[in-house]
Coordinates of C-alpha atoms and ligand atoms in Angstrom, one line a residue:
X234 CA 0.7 5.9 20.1
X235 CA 3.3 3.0 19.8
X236 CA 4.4 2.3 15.9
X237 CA 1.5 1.5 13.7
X238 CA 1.1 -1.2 11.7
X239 CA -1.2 -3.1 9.2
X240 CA -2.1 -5.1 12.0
X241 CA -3.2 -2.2 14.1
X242 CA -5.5 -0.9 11.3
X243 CA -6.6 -4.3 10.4
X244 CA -7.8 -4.4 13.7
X245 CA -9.3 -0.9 14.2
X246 CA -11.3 -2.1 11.3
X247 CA -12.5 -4.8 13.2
X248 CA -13.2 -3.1 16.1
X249 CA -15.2 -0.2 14.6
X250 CA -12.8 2.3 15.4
X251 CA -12.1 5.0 12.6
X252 CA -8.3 6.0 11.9
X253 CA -6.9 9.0 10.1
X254 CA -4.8 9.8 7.3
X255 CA -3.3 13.1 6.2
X256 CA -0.9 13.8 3.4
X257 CA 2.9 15.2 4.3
X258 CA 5.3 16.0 2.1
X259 CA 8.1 17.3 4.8
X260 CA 9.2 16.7 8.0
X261 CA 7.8 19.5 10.2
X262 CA 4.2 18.3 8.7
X263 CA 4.9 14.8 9.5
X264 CA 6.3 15.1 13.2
X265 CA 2.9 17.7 13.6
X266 CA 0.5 15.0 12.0
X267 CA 2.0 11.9 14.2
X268 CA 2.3 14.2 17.2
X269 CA -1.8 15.3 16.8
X270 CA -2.2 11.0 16.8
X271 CA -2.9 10.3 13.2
X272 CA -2.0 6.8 12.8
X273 CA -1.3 7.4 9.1
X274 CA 0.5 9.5 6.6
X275 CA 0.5 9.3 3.1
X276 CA 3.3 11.2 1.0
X277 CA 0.8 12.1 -1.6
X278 CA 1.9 12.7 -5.3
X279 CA -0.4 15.7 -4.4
X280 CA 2.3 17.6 -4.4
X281 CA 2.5 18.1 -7.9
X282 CA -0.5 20.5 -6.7
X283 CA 0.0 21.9 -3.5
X284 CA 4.5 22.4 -3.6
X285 CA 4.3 22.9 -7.5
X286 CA 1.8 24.9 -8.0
X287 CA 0.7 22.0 -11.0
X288 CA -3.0 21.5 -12.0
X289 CA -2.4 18.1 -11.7
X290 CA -0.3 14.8 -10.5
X291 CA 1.0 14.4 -13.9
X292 CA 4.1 15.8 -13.7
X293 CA 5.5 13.9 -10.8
X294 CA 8.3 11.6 -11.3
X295 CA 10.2 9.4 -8.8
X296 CA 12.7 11.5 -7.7
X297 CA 10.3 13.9 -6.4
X298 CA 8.7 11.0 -4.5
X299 CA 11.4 9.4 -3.1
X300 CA 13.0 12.8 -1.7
X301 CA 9.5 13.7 -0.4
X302 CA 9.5 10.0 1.4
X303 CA 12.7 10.5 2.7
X304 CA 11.7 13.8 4.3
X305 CA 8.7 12.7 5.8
X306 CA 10.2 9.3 7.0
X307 CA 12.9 10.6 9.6
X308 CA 10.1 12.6 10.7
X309 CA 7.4 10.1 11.7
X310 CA 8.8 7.5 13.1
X311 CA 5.1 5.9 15.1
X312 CA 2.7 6.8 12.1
X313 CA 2.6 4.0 8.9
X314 CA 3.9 6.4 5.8
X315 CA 2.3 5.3 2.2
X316 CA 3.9 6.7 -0.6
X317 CA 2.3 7.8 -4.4
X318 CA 3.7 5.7 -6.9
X319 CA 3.9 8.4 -9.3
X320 CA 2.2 8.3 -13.0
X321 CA 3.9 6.1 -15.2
X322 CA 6.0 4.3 -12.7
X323 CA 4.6 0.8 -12.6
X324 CA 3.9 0.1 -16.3
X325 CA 5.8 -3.2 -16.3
X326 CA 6.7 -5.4 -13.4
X327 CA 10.2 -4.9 -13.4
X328 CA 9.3 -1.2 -13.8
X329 CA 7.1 -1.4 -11.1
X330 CA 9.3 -3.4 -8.3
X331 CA 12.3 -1.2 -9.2
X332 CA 10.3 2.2 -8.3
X333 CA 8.3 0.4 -5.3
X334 CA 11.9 -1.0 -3.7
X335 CA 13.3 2.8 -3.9
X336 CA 9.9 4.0 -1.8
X337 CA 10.7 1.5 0.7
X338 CA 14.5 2.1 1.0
X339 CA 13.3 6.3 1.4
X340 CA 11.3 4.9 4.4
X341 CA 7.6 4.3 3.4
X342 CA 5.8 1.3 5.1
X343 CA 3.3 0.6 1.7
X344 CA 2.9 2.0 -1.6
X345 CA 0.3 3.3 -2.8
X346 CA -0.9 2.8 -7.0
X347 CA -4.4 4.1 -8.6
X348 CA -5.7 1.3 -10.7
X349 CA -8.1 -2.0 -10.4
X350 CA -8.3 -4.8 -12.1
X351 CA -5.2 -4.4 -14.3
X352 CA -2.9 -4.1 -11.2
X353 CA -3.6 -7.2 -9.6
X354 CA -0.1 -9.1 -11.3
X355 CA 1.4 -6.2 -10.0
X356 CA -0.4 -6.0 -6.4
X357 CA 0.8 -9.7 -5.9
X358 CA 4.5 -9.2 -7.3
X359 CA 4.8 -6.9 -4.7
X360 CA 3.1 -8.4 -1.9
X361 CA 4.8 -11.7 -2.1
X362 CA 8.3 -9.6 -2.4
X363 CA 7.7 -7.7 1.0
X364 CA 5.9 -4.7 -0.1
X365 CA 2.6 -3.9 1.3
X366 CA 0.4 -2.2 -1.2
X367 CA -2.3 0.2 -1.1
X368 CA -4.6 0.6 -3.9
X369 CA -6.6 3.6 -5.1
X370 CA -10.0 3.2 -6.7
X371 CA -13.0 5.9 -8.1
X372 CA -11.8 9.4 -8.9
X373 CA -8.1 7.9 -9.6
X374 CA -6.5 11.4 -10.1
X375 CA -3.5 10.1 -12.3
X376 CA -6.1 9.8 -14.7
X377 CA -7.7 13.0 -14.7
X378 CA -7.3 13.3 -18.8
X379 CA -9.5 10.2 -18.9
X380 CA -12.1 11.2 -17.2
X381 CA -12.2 14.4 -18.6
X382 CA -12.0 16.3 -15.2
X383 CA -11.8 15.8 -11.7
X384 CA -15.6 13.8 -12.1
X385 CA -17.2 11.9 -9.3
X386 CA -17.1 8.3 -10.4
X387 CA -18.9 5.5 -9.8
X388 CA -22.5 7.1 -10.4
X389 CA -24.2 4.7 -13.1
X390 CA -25.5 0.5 -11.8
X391 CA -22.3 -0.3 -14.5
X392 CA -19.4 1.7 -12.9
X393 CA -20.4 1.7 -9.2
X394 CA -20.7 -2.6 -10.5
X395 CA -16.6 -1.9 -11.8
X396 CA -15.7 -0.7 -8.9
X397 CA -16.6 -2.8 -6.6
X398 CA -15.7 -5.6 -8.3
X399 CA -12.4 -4.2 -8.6
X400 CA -12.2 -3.2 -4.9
X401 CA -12.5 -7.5 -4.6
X402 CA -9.9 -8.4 -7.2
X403 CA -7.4 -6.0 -5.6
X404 CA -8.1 -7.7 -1.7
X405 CA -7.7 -10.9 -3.7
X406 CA -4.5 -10.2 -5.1
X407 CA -3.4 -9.0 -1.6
X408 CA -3.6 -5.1 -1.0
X409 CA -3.2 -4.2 2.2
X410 CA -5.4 -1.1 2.5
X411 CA -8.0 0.6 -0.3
X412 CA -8.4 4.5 -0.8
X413 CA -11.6 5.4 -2.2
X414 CA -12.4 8.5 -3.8
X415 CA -15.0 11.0 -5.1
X416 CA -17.7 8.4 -5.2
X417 CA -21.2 8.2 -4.0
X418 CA -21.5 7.2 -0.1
X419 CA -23.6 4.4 -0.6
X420 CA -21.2 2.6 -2.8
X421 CA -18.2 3.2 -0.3
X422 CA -20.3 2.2 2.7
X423 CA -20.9 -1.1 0.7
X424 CA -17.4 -1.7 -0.8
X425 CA -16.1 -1.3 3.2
X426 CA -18.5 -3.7 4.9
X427 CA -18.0 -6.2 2.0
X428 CA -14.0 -6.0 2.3
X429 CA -11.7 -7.5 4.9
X430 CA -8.5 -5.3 4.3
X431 CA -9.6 -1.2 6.1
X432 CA -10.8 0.9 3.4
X433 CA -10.3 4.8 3.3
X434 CA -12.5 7.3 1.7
X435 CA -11.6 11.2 0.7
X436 CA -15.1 12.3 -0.6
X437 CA -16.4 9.1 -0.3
X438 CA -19.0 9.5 3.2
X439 CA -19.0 8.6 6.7
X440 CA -19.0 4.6 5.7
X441 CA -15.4 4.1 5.0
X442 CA -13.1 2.6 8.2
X443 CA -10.8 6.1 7.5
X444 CA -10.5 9.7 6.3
X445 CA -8.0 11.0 4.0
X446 CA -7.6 14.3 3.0
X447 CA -4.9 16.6 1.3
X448 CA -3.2 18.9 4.2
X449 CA -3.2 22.0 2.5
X450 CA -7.1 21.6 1.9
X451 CA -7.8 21.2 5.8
X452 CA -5.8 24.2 7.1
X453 CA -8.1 26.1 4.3
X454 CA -4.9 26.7 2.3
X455 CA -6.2 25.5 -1.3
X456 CA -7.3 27.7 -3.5
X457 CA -10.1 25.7 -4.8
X458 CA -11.6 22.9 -2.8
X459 CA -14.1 20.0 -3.4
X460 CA -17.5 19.7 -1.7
X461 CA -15.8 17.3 0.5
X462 CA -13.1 19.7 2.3
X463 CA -14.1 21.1 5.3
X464 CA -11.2 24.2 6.7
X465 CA -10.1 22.8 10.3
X466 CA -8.5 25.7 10.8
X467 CA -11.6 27.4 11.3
X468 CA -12.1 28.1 15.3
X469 CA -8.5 27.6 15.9
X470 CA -5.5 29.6 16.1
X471 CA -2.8 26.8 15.2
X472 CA -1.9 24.4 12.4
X473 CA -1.3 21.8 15.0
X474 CA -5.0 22.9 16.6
X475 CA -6.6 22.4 12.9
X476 CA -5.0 19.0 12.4
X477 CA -6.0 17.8 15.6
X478 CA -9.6 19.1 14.9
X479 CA -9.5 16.8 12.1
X480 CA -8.3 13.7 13.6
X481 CA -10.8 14.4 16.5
X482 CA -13.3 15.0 14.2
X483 CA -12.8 11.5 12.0
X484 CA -12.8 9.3 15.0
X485 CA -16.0 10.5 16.8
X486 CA -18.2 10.5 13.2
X487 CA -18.3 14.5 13.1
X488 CA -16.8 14.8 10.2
X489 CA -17.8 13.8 6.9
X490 CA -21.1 15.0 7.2
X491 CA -24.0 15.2 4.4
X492 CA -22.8 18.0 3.0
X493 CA -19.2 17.2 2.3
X494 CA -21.1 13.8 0.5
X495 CA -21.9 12.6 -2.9
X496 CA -25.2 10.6 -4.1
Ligands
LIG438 O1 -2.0 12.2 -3.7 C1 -2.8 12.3 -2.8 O2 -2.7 13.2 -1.9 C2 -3.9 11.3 -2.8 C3 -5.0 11.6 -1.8 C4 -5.9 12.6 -2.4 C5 -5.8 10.3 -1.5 O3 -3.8 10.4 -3.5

């Protein structure tokens, strides 16, 4: 695959061509994930949920995401690694570039941050230090309390108006690459076409340049699952079958379909 960078998925945007993401959190995972041609990998503060048995991101701190980083770095040396910024670890700028410049030194490529508007000093801090940023818009799951649940977002003419206009301030203030998540297709398939910078959707339709999801959801591990998770290992007989099901699936449309979609 050759190593991947913002360039490559900046032009996979442009040429219509859909690229893949899947969380990792070790280095098996990671070498599995590159090897099956994923050209991303994002160190997910999922893990609060899927290694620590959490019911949500909450209690991840740093340290978990920096030894998590590490892990998954000397592991996937082609794929771009993103890692969670963790809640509560980019409050204040100096906060913020202290916790962002100890991802980078474990080995991520870009951070990743859930927020919109509000993060934009930060977004630009960062960006004009070195450090690409991905930003994380809709069902932002670091605030879960907020929302009162893991909601879809972005339903009513004022929030799906928020978002996007958030999805423009971020690109403004130089992210690199958007997740999107748990919101209606229509509004991803809009925010994507009207952005320059690849946008990636988890629950969020067929209209987004990427897929994300959660590795332990896809090889039908989870005990609960969203409407959006389909179990790759279904049909197969190996983990590195069911992840390569998925990446196969992304890039030729298959997969999301209706069902896995929100109105
Ligand atoms: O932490 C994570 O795994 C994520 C994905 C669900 C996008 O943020």
């Amino acid at each position: 695959m050759g190593k991947v960078t913002i360039s490559t998925l900046d032009k996979m945007k442009a040429n219509g061509e859909k690229f893949v993401c899947i969380t990792a959190y070790d280095a098996t995972f990671a070498r599995i994930i590159s090897d099956v041609g994923a050209e991303t990998i994002l160190v997910g503060d999922s893990l609060g949920m899927v290694l620590q048995g959490h019911d949500s991101t909450i209690p991840v701190t740093m340290e978990h995401m920096a030894y998590h980083t590490e892990c998954v770095c000397r592991a996937a040396p082609d794929s771009l690694v993103i890692a969670d910024m963790p809640f509560m670890s980019y409050t204040s700028p100096k906060q913020t570039m202290k916790n962002a410049t100890e991802l980078m030194q474990a080995g991520a490529q870009m951070v990743k941050m859930e927020g919109g508007t509000w993060l934009s000093d930060s977004i630009s801090m960062l960006v004009e230090r070195g450090i690409p940023v991905c930003a994380h818009l809709g069902l932002t799951p670091q605030s879960v309390n907020q929302f009162g649940g893991f909601k879809v977002q972005g339903r009513t003419p004022k929030e799906a108006k928020s978002i996007l206009a958030d999805a423009v301030e971020i690109q403004d203030a130089g992210a690199s690459l958007l997740v999107l998540e748990c919101i209606p297709a229509e509004l991803a398939t809009d925010i994507s076409s009207k952005l320059d910078i690849p946008v990636i959707g988890i629950g969020a339709g067929a209209g987004t340049d990427a897929q994300v999801l959660v590795m332990h959801d896809l090889l039908g591990l989870s005990e609960h699952t969203a409407r959006f998770v389909e179990n790759f290992m279904a049909g197969q007989t190996t983990i590195q079958g069911a992840l390569g099901a998925f990446v196969k699936a992304v890039k030729s449309g298959e997969y999301p379909r209706d069902e896995h979609t929100y109105n």
